[in-house]
Amino acid sequence: MPGGANLNLRSFLWRGERVYPEQEIVSRTHQGMHRYTFAEYAERCRKLASALEQAGVERGDRVATFAWNNHWHQECYYGVSCMGAQVHMINLLLPDAHIQHIVDDAQDRILVVDPVMLERLEEAYDEDAFASVEQYVVMGDQVPETSLEPVVDYESFIADGDPNYEFPELPEDQPAGMCYTSGTTGKPKGVEYTQKMYWTQVMAIMTGEVGIRSDDVELTYVPMFHVSGWSRPFATIAAGAKTVLPGPAPEPEDLAQMIEAEDVTLSAAVPTVFMDLLEYARDTDVDFSTIRYFLSGGSATPKSLIRDWRETHDVDLVSGYGMTETTPVTHAYAPKPGTDPSGEELDELRSLSAGIALPGVEFKVIDEDGEEVPWDGESLGELWMRGPWVSTEYFNAPEATAESVTEDGYLKTGDIVRVTEEGYVDVVDRLDDLVKSGGEWIASVEVENRIMGLDDVVEAAVVPVPHERWDERPAAFVVSREGADEAALREDVRAIVAEEYPRWWAPDAVRFIDEIPKGSTGKFSKRTLRDEYVDEELAEQVAANAPSSS
């Protein structure tokens, strides 16, 4: 008997509209708060698709977005992808040269821009790089003064769109979305997401401890320009969950207000967001009683952060793992039956562990000799993965594909991990961020997490510094809490690392700075620290304090 419809995003939009027509989407915009129902949302998605078709957009073309999380951006997710085009989310925080490369490489035909980001887009504009763009569409009902042309406001653009537009039946391998890597090692590389990749990713993240339910209120904090918002803008509609979009450059105060006003039950972000929100809540009476969990991913979540959220607000931080090339979530932490960890033990596991693989993902860990390592909780190697939502090629980059994808479809992640006997994956470090001292690895992530366990430490990052004898030695950059005794804290930093790890893992230099620089995804930018903060003075401190023997 022949099968049914293909794995298409259209089926999720159909479910949201038909089963949960009165569910709400709440959006903070430059014009104030905006509310409408899933039924109204779906109609506007069809009008957008129709308007794009009238503008000449064809199957496979790319429609770029340059925007924060709002309802217009949410409409692009389904409106563009369900008509057979690709929604290409451009990271707002990338440097001009990278934005130019991305637009030129993707050959975007339409560019939909948030009005609060118009000036930023104008700064990045280059006539040659943007030559493929035929129309700029400004979110809202008016166009501020701009040098970009031709330009039209979003509401006028969709005004003549057909509210009864019928989305086509698309093949599962039809590209539906596109994001670029953050370009930490060279130019950003494009990753295409097919209908099947998004469909299977959404089904995976709607299950288990990271599941989104119809009775949830999701604060979609993860920027929609960062790995498709971790696919949560697709998942909330599929699940029938009320969706809250925080709008332009949300501060901790904005998030706290929306959590209270809309009875938010869950959200997802990188750890630094939850650090900032917790700092804000220290001095402000914020009610987090409706929160079911926060999903923390993108980098390791400090154990102290997990502990503080649980102890001060009774909120669980659940660790997740993924990357641009994996749509992105492949792992999440969930206690297995019979283990039942709690308290400090659970904090430790959630902090160090990326969790267990979601159903559909296969992985193995390969050492420097190309051999697969055992699941013994100790052996280290690079994580390789494959699955229905794991990419097997980079866009227009055959050399990068050949370097990163094996013949049997495994993606080499560049992350160094170990796996416990129970199958929990502990991410030890990025391959590029390991400190190699005397031929041995020092895991910067584990050292950072230990340092951030000190009460007077707000943020900490560890980077390698060249050393004549040991090749590299660790140095720590630390943001201290206001009023801290930094002289005493410097000694505490070295001591607390030496308590848990070999003494030679302790940083040879500790420098206090106002803020750890962040990259385009909100994670600590160790590249910036290495390039701009590691100077001759720091190298001299490292040389003076380095161990004389291993």
JSON list of C-alpha atoms in Angstrom, two decimals, residues 138-284:
[
{"chain": "A", "resi": 138, "resn": "VAL", "atom": "CA", "xyz": [11.01, 46.20, 5.89]},
{"chain": "A", "resi": 139, "resn": "MET", "atom": "CA", "xyz": [9.03, 44.55, 8.68]},
{"chain": "A", "resi": 140, "resn": "GLY", "atom": "CA", "xyz": [6.06, 46.69, 9.72]},
{"chain": "A", "resi": 141, "resn": "ASP", "atom": "CA", "xyz": [3.72, 49.04, 7.88]},
{"chain": "A", "resi": 142, "resn": "GLN", "atom": "CA", "xyz": [6.14, 51.82, 6.99]},
{"chain": "A", "resi": 143, "resn": "VAL", "atom": "CA", "xyz": [9.64, 52.30, 5.63]},
{"chain": "A", "resi": 144, "resn": "PRO", "atom": "CA", "xyz": [12.09, 54.49, 7.56]},
{"chain": "A", "resi": 145, "resn": "GLU", "atom": "CA", "xyz": [14.50, 56.58, 5.54]},
{"chain": "A", "resi": 146, "resn": "THR", "atom": "CA", "xyz": [17.06, 54.26, 3.98]},
{"chain": "A", "resi": 147, "resn": "SER", "atom": "CA", "xyz": [19.61, 54.08, 1.19]},
{"chain": "A", "resi": 148, "resn": "LEU", "atom": "CA", "xyz": [18.55, 50.53, 0.29]},
{"chain": "A", "resi": 149, "resn": "GLU", "atom": "CA", "xyz": [16.48, 50.12, -2.86]},
{"chain": "A", "resi": 150, "resn": "PRO", "atom": "CA", "xyz": [14.04, 49.01, -4.09]},
{"chain": "A", "resi": 151, "resn": "VAL", "atom": "CA", "xyz": [12.32, 48.88, -0.73]},
{"chain": "A", "resi": 152, "resn": "VAL", "atom": "CA", "xyz": [8.75, 48.27, 0.48]},
{"chain": "A", "resi": 153, "resn": "ASP", "atom": "CA", "xyz": [7.13, 47.75, 3.86]},
{"chain": "A", "resi": 154, "resn": "TYR", "atom": "CA", "xyz": [6.12, 44.19, 4.77]},
{"chain": "A", "resi": 155, "resn": "GLU", "atom": "CA", "xyz": [2.38, 44.90, 5.18]},
{"chain": "A", "resi": 156, "resn": "SER", "atom": "CA", "xyz": [2.18, 46.48, 1.72]},
{"chain": "A", "resi": 157, "resn": "PHE", "atom": "CA", "xyz": [4.21, 43.61, 0.27]},
{"chain": "A", "resi": 158, "resn": "ILE", "atom": "CA", "xyz": [1.74, 40.93, 1.45]},
{"chain": "A", "resi": 159, "resn": "ALA", "atom": "CA", "xyz": [-1.42, 43.04, 1.03]},
{"chain": "A", "resi": 160, "resn": "ASP", "atom": "CA", "xyz": [-2.34, 41.48, -2.34]},
{"chain": "A", "resi": 161, "resn": "GLY", "atom": "CA", "xyz": [-1.22, 37.99, -1.33]},
{"chain": "A", "resi": 162, "resn": "ASP", "atom": "CA", "xyz": [-3.82, 35.22, -1.58]},
{"chain": "A", "resi": 163, "resn": "PRO", "atom": "CA", "xyz": [-5.06, 34.16, 1.89]},
{"chain": "A", "resi": 164, "resn": "ASN", "atom": "CA", "xyz": [-6.22, 30.87, 0.31]},
{"chain": "A", "resi": 165, "resn": "TYR", "atom": "CA", "xyz": [-2.88, 30.11, -1.35]},
{"chain": "A", "resi": 166, "resn": "GLU", "atom": "CA", "xyz": [-2.26, 26.36, -1.52]},
{"chain": "A", "resi": 167, "resn": "PHE", "atom": "CA", "xyz": [1.19, 25.21, -0.50]},
{"chain": "A", "resi": 168, "resn": "PRO", "atom": "CA", "xyz": [2.66, 22.68, -2.94]},
{"chain": "A", "resi": 169, "resn": "GLU", "atom": "CA", "xyz": [3.54, 19.08, -2.13]},
{"chain": "A", "resi": 170, "resn": "LEU", "atom": "CA", "xyz": [7.32, 19.21, -1.82]},
{"chain": "A", "resi": 171, "resn": "PRO", "atom": "CA", "xyz": [9.90, 16.42, -1.95]},
{"chain": "A", "resi": 172, "resn": "GLU", "atom": "CA", "xyz": [11.53, 15.63, 1.38]},
{"chain": "A", "resi": 173, "resn": "ASP", "atom": "CA", "xyz": [14.96, 16.65, 0.10]},
{"chain": "A", "resi": 174, "resn": "GLN", "atom": "CA", "xyz": [13.73, 20.11, -0.94]},
{"chain": "A", "resi": 175, "resn": "PRO", "atom": "CA", "xyz": [15.93, 22.72, 0.82]},
{"chain": "A", "resi": 176, "resn": "ALA", "atom": "CA", "xyz": [13.75, 24.70, 3.24]},
{"chain": "A", "resi": 177, "resn": "GLY", "atom": "CA", "xyz": [16.23, 26.76, 5.26]},
{"chain": "A", "resi": 178, "resn": "MET", "atom": "CA", "xyz": [19.80, 27.93, 5.39]},
{"chain": "A", "resi": 179, "resn": "CYS", "atom": "CA", "xyz": [22.21, 29.18, 8.02]},
{"chain": "A", "resi": 180, "resn": "TYR", "atom": "CA", "xyz": [25.92, 29.86, 8.00]},
{"chain": "A", "resi": 181, "resn": "THR", "atom": "CA", "xyz": [28.47, 28.84, 10.60]},
{"chain": "A", "resi": 182, "resn": "SER", "atom": "CA", "xyz": [29.80, 31.67, 12.77]},
{"chain": "A", "resi": 183, "resn": "GLY", "atom": "CA", "xyz": [33.09, 31.77, 10.88]},
{"chain": "A", "resi": 184, "resn": "THR", "atom": "CA", "xyz": [35.41, 31.26, 13.86]},
{"chain": "A", "resi": 185, "resn": "THR", "atom": "CA", "xyz": [37.93, 29.59, 11.55]},
{"chain": "A", "resi": 186, "resn": "GLY", "atom": "CA", "xyz": [37.79, 31.45, 8.23]},
{"chain": "A", "resi": 187, "resn": "LYS", "atom": "CA", "xyz": [34.74, 32.49, 6.24]},
{"chain": "A", "resi": 188, "resn": "PRO", "atom": "CA", "xyz": [31.31, 31.25, 7.36]},
{"chain": "A", "resi": 189, "resn": "LYS", "atom": "CA", "xyz": [30.16, 28.06, 5.64]},
{"chain": "A", "resi": 190, "resn": "GLY", "atom": "CA", "xyz": [26.59, 27.55, 4.45]},
{"chain": "A", "resi": 191, "resn": "VAL", "atom": "CA", "xyz": [24.43, 24.71, 5.76]},
{"chain": "A", "resi": 192, "resn": "GLU", "atom": "CA", "xyz": [21.18, 23.85, 4.01]},
{"chain": "A", "resi": 193, "resn": "TYR", "atom": "CA", "xyz": [18.26, 22.26, 5.85]},
{"chain": "A", "resi": 194, "resn": "THR", "atom": "CA", "xyz": [15.75, 20.17, 3.91]},
{"chain": "A", "resi": 195, "resn": "GLN", "atom": "CA", "xyz": [12.07, 19.65, 4.64]},
{"chain": "A", "resi": 196, "resn": "LYS", "atom": "CA", "xyz": [12.94, 16.23, 6.08]},
{"chain": "A", "resi": 197, "resn": "MET", "atom": "CA", "xyz": [15.77, 17.59, 8.25]},
{"chain": "A", "resi": 198, "resn": "TYR", "atom": "CA", "xyz": [13.49, 20.19, 9.85]},
{"chain": "A", "resi": 199, "resn": "TRP", "atom": "CA", "xyz": [10.59, 17.70, 10.17]},
{"chain": "A", "resi": 200, "resn": "THR", "atom": "CA", "xyz": [12.67, 15.05, 11.93]},
{"chain": "A", "resi": 201, "resn": "GLN", "atom": "CA", "xyz": [14.41, 17.64, 14.14]},
{"chain": "A", "resi": 202, "resn": "VAL", "atom": "CA", "xyz": [11.05, 19.06, 15.27]},
{"chain": "A", "resi": 203, "resn": "MET", "atom": "CA", "xyz": [9.72, 15.59, 16.08]},
{"chain": "A", "resi": 204, "resn": "ALA", "atom": "CA", "xyz": [12.87, 14.86, 18.08]},
{"chain": "A", "resi": 205, "resn": "ILE", "atom": "CA", "xyz": [12.76, 18.02, 20.18]},
{"chain": "A", "resi": 206, "resn": "MET", "atom": "CA", "xyz": [9.05, 17.54, 20.94]},
{"chain": "A", "resi": 207, "resn": "THR", "atom": "CA", "xyz": [9.90, 14.40, 22.93]},
{"chain": "A", "resi": 208, "resn": "GLY", "atom": "CA", "xyz": [11.64, 13.60, 26.21]},
{"chain": "A", "resi": 209, "resn": "GLU", "atom": "CA", "xyz": [12.90, 16.12, 28.73]},
{"chain": "A", "resi": 210, "resn": "VAL", "atom": "CA", "xyz": [13.26, 18.83, 26.09]},
{"chain": "A", "resi": 211, "resn": "GLY", "atom": "CA", "xyz": [9.74, 18.25, 24.80]},
{"chain": "A", "resi": 212, "resn": "ILE", "atom": "CA", "xyz": [7.38, 21.11, 23.93]},
{"chain": "A", "resi": 213, "resn": "ARG", "atom": "CA", "xyz": [3.70, 20.47, 24.73]},
{"chain": "A", "resi": 214, "resn": "SER", "atom": "CA", "xyz": [0.43, 22.12, 23.72]},
{"chain": "A", "resi": 215, "resn": "ASP", "atom": "CA", "xyz": [-0.03, 23.45, 27.27]},
{"chain": "A", "resi": 216, "resn": "ASP", "atom": "CA", "xyz": [3.38, 25.14, 27.23]},
{"chain": "A", "resi": 217, "resn": "VAL", "atom": "CA", "xyz": [4.15, 28.82, 26.81]},
{"chain": "A", "resi": 218, "resn": "GLU", "atom": "CA", "xyz": [7.46, 29.03, 24.97]},
{"chain": "A", "resi": 219, "resn": "LEU", "atom": "CA", "xyz": [9.58, 32.17, 25.21]},
{"chain": "A", "resi": 220, "resn": "THR", "atom": "CA", "xyz": [11.52, 31.80, 21.96]},
{"chain": "A", "resi": 221, "resn": "TYR", "atom": "CA", "xyz": [14.65, 33.56, 23.14]},
{"chain": "A", "resi": 222, "resn": "VAL", "atom": "CA", "xyz": [17.20, 31.75, 20.96]},
{"chain": "A", "resi": 223, "resn": "PRO", "atom": "CA", "xyz": [17.71, 34.24, 18.12]},
{"chain": "A", "resi": 224, "resn": "MET", "atom": "CA", "xyz": [15.93, 33.15, 14.96]},
{"chain": "A", "resi": 225, "resn": "PHE", "atom": "CA", "xyz": [19.11, 34.13, 13.12]},
{"chain": "A", "resi": 226, "resn": "HIS", "atom": "CA", "xyz": [21.08, 31.51, 15.10]},
{"chain": "A", "resi": 227, "resn": "VAL", "atom": "CA", "xyz": [20.68, 27.98, 13.70]},
{"chain": "A", "resi": 228, "resn": "SER", "atom": "CA", "xyz": [16.99, 28.47, 12.87]},
{"chain": "A", "resi": 229, "resn": "GLY", "atom": "CA", "xyz": [16.28, 29.48, 16.46]},
{"chain": "A", "resi": 230, "resn": "TRP", "atom": "CA", "xyz": [17.22, 25.89, 17.39]},
{"chain": "A", "resi": 231, "resn": "SER", "atom": "CA", "xyz": [14.14, 24.95, 15.27]},
{"chain": "A", "resi": 232, "resn": "ARG", "atom": "CA", "xyz": [11.85, 26.08, 18.08]},
{"chain": "A", "resi": 233, "resn": "PRO", "atom": "CA", "xyz": [9.84, 28.51, 15.89]},
{"chain": "A", "resi": 234, "resn": "PHE", "atom": "CA", "xyz": [8.79, 25.45, 13.85]},
{"chain": "A", "resi": 235, "resn": "ALA", "atom": "CA", "xyz": [8.22, 23.29, 16.94]},
{"chain": "A", "resi": 236, "resn": "THR", "atom": "CA", "xyz": [5.93, 25.68, 18.84]},
{"chain": "A", "resi": 237, "resn": "ILE", "atom": "CA", "xyz": [3.47, 25.80, 15.94]},
{"chain": "A", "resi": 238, "resn": "ALA", "atom": "CA", "xyz": [3.64, 22.01, 15.51]},
{"chain": "A", "resi": 239, "resn": "ALA", "atom": "CA", "xyz": [3.02, 21.46, 19.25]},
{"chain": "A", "resi": 240, "resn": "GLY", "atom": "CA", "xyz": [0.26, 24.05, 19.52]},
{"chain": "A", "resi": 241, "resn": "ALA", "atom": "CA", "xyz": [2.17, 25.92, 22.22]},
{"chain": "A", "resi": 242, "resn": "LYS", "atom": "CA", "xyz": [1.61, 29.60, 22.94]},
{"chain": "A", "resi": 243, "resn": "THR", "atom": "CA", "xyz": [4.58, 31.46, 21.49]},
{"chain": "A", "resi": 244, "resn": "VAL", "atom": "CA", "xyz": [6.21, 34.54, 23.02]},
{"chain": "A", "resi": 245, "resn": "LEU", "atom": "CA", "xyz": [8.74, 36.41, 20.87]},
{"chain": "A", "resi": 246, "resn": "PRO", "atom": "CA", "xyz": [11.03, 38.83, 22.76]},
{"chain": "A", "resi": 247, "resn": "GLY", "atom": "CA", "xyz": [11.77, 41.25, 19.91]},
{"chain": "A", "resi": 248, "resn": "PRO", "atom": "CA", "xyz": [14.76, 43.54, 19.38]},
{"chain": "A", "resi": 249, "resn": "ALA", "atom": "CA", "xyz": [17.84, 43.19, 21.61]},
{"chain": "A", "resi": 250, "resn": "PRO", "atom": "CA", "xyz": [15.97, 41.91, 24.70]},
{"chain": "A", "resi": 251, "resn": "GLU", "atom": "CA", "xyz": [17.57, 42.70, 28.06]},
{"chain": "A", "resi": 252, "resn": "PRO", "atom": "CA", "xyz": [17.12, 40.58, 31.22]},
{"chain": "A", "resi": 253, "resn": "GLU", "atom": "CA", "xyz": [14.42, 42.99, 32.39]},
{"chain": "A", "resi": 254, "resn": "ASP", "atom": "CA", "xyz": [12.45, 42.39, 29.17]},
{"chain": "A", "resi": 255, "resn": "LEU", "atom": "CA", "xyz": [12.71, 38.63, 29.58]},
{"chain": "A", "resi": 256, "resn": "ALA", "atom": "CA", "xyz": [11.65, 38.76, 33.23]},
{"chain": "A", "resi": 257, "resn": "GLN", "atom": "CA", "xyz": [8.63, 40.91, 32.42]},
{"chain": "A", "resi": 258, "resn": "MET", "atom": "CA", "xyz": [7.48, 38.61, 29.61]},
{"chain": "A", "resi": 259, "resn": "ILE", "atom": "CA", "xyz": [7.97, 35.50, 31.73]},
{"chain": "A", "resi": 260, "resn": "GLU", "atom": "CA", "xyz": [5.71, 36.94, 34.42]},
{"chain": "A", "resi": 261, "resn": "ALA", "atom": "CA", "xyz": [3.14, 38.60, 32.12]},
{"chain": "A", "resi": 262, "resn": "GLU", "atom": "CA", "xyz": [2.66, 35.59, 29.80]},
{"chain": "A", "resi": 263, "resn": "ASP", "atom": "CA", "xyz": [3.13, 32.74, 32.32]},
{"chain": "A", "resi": 264, "resn": "VAL", "atom": "CA", "xyz": [6.07, 31.33, 30.36]},
{"chain": "A", "resi": 265, "resn": "THR", "atom": "CA", "xyz": [6.79, 27.65, 31.06]},
{"chain": "A", "resi": 266, "resn": "LEU", "atom": "CA", "xyz": [10.00, 27.11, 29.07]},
{"chain": "A", "resi": 267, "resn": "SER", "atom": "CA", "xyz": [12.72, 28.76, 27.06]},
{"chain": "A", "resi": 268, "resn": "ALA", "atom": "CA", "xyz": [16.10, 27.96, 25.54]},
{"chain": "A", "resi": 269, "resn": "ALA", "atom": "CA", "xyz": [19.34, 29.95, 25.30]},
{"chain": "A", "resi": 270, "resn": "VAL", "atom": "CA", "xyz": [23.10, 29.86, 25.67]},
{"chain": "A", "resi": 271, "resn": "PRO", "atom": "CA", "xyz": [24.36, 29.83, 29.29]},
{"chain": "A", "resi": 272, "resn": "THR", "atom": "CA", "xyz": [25.37, 33.51, 29.29]},
{"chain": "A", "resi": 273, "resn": "VAL", "atom": "CA", "xyz": [21.70, 34.50, 28.88]},
{"chain": "A", "resi": 274, "resn": "PHE", "atom": "CA", "xyz": [20.76, 32.57, 32.01]},
{"chain": "A", "resi": 275, "resn": "MET", "atom": "CA", "xyz": [23.76, 34.06, 33.83]},
{"chain": "A", "resi": 276, "resn": "ASP", "atom": "CA", "xyz": [22.53, 37.57, 33.04]},
{"chain": "A", "resi": 277, "resn": "LEU", "atom": "CA", "xyz": [18.92, 36.76, 33.94]},
{"chain": "A", "resi": 278, "resn": "LEU", "atom": "CA", "xyz": [20.02, 35.29, 37.27]},
{"chain": "A", "resi": 279, "resn": "GLU", "atom": "CA", "xyz": [22.15, 38.37, 38.01]},
{"chain": "A", "resi": 280, "resn": "TYR", "atom": "CA", "xyz": [19.13, 40.59, 37.27]},
{"chain": "A", "resi": 281, "resn": "ALA", "atom": "CA", "xyz": [16.94, 38.49, 39.55]},
{"chain": "A", "resi": 282, "resn": "ARG", "atom": "CA", "xyz": [19.42, 38.86, 42.45]},
{"chain": "A", "resi": 283, "resn": "ASP", "atom": "CA", "xyz": [18.33, 42.46, 42.94]},
{"chain": "A", "resi": 284, "resn": "THR", "atom": "CA", "xyz": [14.78, 42.25, 41.56]}
]
